[in-house]
Coordinates of C-alpha atoms in Angstrom, one line a residue:
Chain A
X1 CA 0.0 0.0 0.0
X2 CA 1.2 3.9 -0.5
X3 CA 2.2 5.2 2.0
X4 CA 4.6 8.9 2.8
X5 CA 6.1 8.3 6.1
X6 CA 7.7 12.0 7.1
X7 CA 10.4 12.9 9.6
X8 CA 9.7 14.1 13.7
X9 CA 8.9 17.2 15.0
X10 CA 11.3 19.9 15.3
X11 CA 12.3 23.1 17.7
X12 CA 14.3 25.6 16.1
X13 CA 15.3 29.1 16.5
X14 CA 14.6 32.1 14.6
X15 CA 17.2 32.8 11.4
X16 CA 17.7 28.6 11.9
X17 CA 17.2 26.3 9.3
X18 CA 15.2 23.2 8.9
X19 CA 14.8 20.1 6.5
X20 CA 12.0 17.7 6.7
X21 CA 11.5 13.7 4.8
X22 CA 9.4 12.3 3.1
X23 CA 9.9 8.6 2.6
X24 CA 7.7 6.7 0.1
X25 CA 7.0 3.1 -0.5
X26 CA 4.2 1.3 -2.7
X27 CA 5.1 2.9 -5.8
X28 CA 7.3 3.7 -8.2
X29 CA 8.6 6.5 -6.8
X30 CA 10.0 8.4 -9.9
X31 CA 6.1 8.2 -11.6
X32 CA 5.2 11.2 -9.4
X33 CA 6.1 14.3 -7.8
X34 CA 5.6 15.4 -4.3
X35 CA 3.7 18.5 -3.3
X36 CA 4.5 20.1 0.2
X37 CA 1.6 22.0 2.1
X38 CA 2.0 23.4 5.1
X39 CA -0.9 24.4 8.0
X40 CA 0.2 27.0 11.0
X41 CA -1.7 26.2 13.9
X42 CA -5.6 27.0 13.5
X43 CA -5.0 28.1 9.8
X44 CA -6.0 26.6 6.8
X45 CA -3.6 25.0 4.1
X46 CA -1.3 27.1 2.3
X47 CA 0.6 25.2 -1.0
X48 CA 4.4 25.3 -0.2
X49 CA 5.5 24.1 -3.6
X50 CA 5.8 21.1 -5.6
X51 CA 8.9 18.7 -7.0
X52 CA 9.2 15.8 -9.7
X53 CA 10.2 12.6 -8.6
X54 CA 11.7 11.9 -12.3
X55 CA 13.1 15.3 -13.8
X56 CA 13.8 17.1 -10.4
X57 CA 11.3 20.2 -11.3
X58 CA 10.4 22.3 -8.8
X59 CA 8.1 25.3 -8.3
X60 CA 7.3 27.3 -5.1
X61 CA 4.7 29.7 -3.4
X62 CA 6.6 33.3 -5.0
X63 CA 6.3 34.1 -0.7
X64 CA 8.7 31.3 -0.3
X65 CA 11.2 31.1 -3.1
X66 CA 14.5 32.2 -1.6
X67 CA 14.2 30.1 0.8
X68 CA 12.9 26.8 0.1
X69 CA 14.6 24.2 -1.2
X70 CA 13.3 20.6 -2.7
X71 CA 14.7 17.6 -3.6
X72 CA 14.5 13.9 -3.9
X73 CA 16.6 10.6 -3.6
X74 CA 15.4 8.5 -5.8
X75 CA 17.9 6.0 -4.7
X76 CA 15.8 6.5 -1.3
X77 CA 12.4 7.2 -2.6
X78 CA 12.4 10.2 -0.6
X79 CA 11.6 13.8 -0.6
X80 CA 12.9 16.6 1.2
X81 CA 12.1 20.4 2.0
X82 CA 14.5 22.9 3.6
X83 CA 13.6 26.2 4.3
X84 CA 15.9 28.6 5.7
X85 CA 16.2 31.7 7.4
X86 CA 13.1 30.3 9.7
X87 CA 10.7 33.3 11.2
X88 CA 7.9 32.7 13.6
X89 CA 5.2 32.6 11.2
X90 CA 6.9 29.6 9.6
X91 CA 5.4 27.7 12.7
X92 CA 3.2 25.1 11.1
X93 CA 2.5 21.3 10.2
X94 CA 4.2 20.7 7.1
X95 CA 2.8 17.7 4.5
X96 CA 3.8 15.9 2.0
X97 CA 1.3 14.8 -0.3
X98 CA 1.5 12.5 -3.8
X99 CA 1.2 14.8 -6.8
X100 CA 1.0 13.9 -10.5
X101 CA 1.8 17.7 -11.7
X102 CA 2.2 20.6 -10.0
X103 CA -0.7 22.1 -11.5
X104 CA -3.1 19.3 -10.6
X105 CA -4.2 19.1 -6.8
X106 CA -4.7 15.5 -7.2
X107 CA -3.2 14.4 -3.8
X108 CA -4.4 10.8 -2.9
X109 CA -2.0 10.0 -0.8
X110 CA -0.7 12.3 2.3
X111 CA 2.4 12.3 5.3
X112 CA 1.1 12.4 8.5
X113 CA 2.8 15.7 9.0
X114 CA 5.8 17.3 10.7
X115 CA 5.5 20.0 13.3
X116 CA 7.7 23.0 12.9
X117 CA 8.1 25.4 15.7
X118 CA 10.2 28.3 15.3
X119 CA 10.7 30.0 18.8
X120 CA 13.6 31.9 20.8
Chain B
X1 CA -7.3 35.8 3.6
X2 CA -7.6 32.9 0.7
X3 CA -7.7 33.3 -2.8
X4 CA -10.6 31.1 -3.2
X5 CA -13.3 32.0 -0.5
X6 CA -15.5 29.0 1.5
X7 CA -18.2 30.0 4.1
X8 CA -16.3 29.7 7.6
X9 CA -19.0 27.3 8.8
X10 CA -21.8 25.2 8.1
X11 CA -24.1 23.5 9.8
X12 CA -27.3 20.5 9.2
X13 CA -29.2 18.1 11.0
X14 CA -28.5 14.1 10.5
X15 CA -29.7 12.8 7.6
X16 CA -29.8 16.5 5.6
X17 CA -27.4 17.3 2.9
X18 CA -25.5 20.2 3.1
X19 CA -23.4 21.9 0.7
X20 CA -20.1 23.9 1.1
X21 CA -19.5 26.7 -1.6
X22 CA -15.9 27.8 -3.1
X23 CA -15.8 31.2 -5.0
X24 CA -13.1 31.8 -7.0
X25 CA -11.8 33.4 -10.0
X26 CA -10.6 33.6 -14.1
X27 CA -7.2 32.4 -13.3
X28 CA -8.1 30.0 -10.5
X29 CA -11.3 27.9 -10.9
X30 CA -12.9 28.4 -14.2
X31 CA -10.0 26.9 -16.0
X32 CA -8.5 24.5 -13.9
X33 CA -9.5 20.9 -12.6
X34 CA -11.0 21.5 -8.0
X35 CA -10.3 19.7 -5.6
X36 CA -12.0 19.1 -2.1
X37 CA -10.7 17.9 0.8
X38 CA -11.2 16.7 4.4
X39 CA -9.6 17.1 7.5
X40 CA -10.1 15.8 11.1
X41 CA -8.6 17.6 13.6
X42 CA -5.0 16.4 14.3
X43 CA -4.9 14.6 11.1
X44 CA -3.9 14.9 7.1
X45 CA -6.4 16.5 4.8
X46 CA -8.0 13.4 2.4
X47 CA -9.0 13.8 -0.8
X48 CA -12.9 13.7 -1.4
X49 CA -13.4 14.6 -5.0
X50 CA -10.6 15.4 -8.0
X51 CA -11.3 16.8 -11.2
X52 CA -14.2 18.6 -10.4
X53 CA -16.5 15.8 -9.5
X54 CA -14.9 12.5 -9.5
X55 CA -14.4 10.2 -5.9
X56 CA -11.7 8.2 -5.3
X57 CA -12.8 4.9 -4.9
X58 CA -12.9 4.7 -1.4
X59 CA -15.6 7.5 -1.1
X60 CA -18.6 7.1 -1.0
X61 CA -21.5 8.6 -3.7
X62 CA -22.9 10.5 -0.5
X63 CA -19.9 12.7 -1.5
X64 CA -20.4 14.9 -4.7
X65 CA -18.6 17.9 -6.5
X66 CA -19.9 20.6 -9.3
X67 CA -18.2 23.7 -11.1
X68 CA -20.1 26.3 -12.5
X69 CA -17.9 29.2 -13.8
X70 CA -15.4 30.5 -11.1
X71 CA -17.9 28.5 -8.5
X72 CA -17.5 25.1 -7.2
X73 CA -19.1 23.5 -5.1
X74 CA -19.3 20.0 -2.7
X75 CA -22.0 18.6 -1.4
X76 CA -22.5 15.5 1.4
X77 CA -25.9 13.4 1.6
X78 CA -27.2 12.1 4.6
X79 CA -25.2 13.6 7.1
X80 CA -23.8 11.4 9.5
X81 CA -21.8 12.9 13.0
X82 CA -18.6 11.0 11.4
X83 CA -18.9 14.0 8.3
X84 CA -18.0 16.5 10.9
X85 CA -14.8 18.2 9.6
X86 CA -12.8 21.2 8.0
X87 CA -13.2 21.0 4.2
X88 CA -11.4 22.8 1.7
X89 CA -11.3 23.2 -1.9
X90 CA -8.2 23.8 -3.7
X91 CA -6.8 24.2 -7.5
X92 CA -4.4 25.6 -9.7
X93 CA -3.9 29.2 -10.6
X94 CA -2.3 30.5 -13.2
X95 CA -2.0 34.3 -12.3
X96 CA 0.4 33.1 -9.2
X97 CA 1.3 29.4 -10.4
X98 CA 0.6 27.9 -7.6
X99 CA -2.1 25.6 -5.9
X100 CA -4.2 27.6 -4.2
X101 CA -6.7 26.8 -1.4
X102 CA -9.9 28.1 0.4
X103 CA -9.8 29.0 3.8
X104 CA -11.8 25.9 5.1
X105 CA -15.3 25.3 6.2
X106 CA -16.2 23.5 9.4
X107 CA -18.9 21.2 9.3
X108 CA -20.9 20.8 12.3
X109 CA -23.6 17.9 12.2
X110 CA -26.0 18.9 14.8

């Protein structure tokens, strides 16, 4: 069965930077991309961006790029997100979700999330 | 505040249908494929309907999903306490390139 098993929970600082997993089994790995979302606490979801499993593409919310990385191991069948320079509003559950093409929210199969906190 | 815009809350008896609105735009909804989604507290989202109005297999044809214009729109049949959720709509836009999302709509089955 799919399944998107992501890293724990982390603490960082302010001006810190963090990078999160996403580790997929039960398919082929390189067939799709991975979309990240991300969901501060009581918010709704806000896209973070999107990568290709096979070509390495990526694309990113414009309020993000600068400072958010993604990439994959395909050897590993896992995805990761960094993003940098880390400011209190980047407190949030970040996802990873299964995603054909970045410009089709077809996400069938989701993480379980990872809780960012960024605090002095 | 969202780019596509959901009523903050809505509300039905057991058994009722309800349905959750999602008002967007040009660039957003009335050329791209909606999706819906839900999401328990403490929990990932879960796709309900894709491409407008198709269900993943798994759910059931209680669920359903319309367009009309820069409108879509989900509704639920025979609301069961279980449906209580946040559910949010979300699609491409081309002005920002970007998926874009509502701002969620909480479901209370009363």
């Amino acid at each position: 069965q799919v399944q998107l098993v992501q890293s724990g929970a982390e603490v960082k600082k302010p001006g810190a930077s963090v990078k999160v997993s996403c580790k997929a089994s039960g398919y082929t790995f390189k067939n799709y991309g991975i979309t990240w979302v991300r969901q501060a606490p009581g918010q709704g979801l806000e896209w973070v961006g999107w990568i290709s499993a096979y070509k390495g593409d990526t694309n990113s919310a414009q309020k993000l790029q600068g400072r958010v990385t993604m990439t994959t191991d395909t050897s590993t069948s896992t995805a990761y997100m960094e993003l940098r320079s880390l400011r209190s509003d980047d407190t949030a559950v970040y996802f990873c979700a299964r995603g054909e093409e970045q410009w089709l929210p077809y996400f069938d199969y989701w993480g379980q999330g990872t809780l960012v906190t960024v605090s002095s | 505040q969202s780019v596509l815009t959901q009523p903050p809350s809505v509300s039905a008896a057991p058994g009722q249908k309800v349905t959750i609105s999602c008002s967007g735009s040009t660039s957003n909804i009335m050329n791209n494929f909606v999706s819906w989604f839900r999401q328990f507290p403490g929990t990932a989202p879960k796709l309900l309907i894709y491409d407008n109005n198709k269900r993943p297999s798994e759910i059931p044809d209680r669920f359903s999903g319309s367009k009309s214009g820069t409108s879509a729109t989900l509704g639920i049949t025979g609301l069961q306490t279980g449906d209580e959720a946040d559910y949010y709509c979300g699609t491409w836009d081309s002005s920002v390139s970007a998926v874009v999302f509502g701002g969620g709509t909480k479901l209370t089955v009363l």
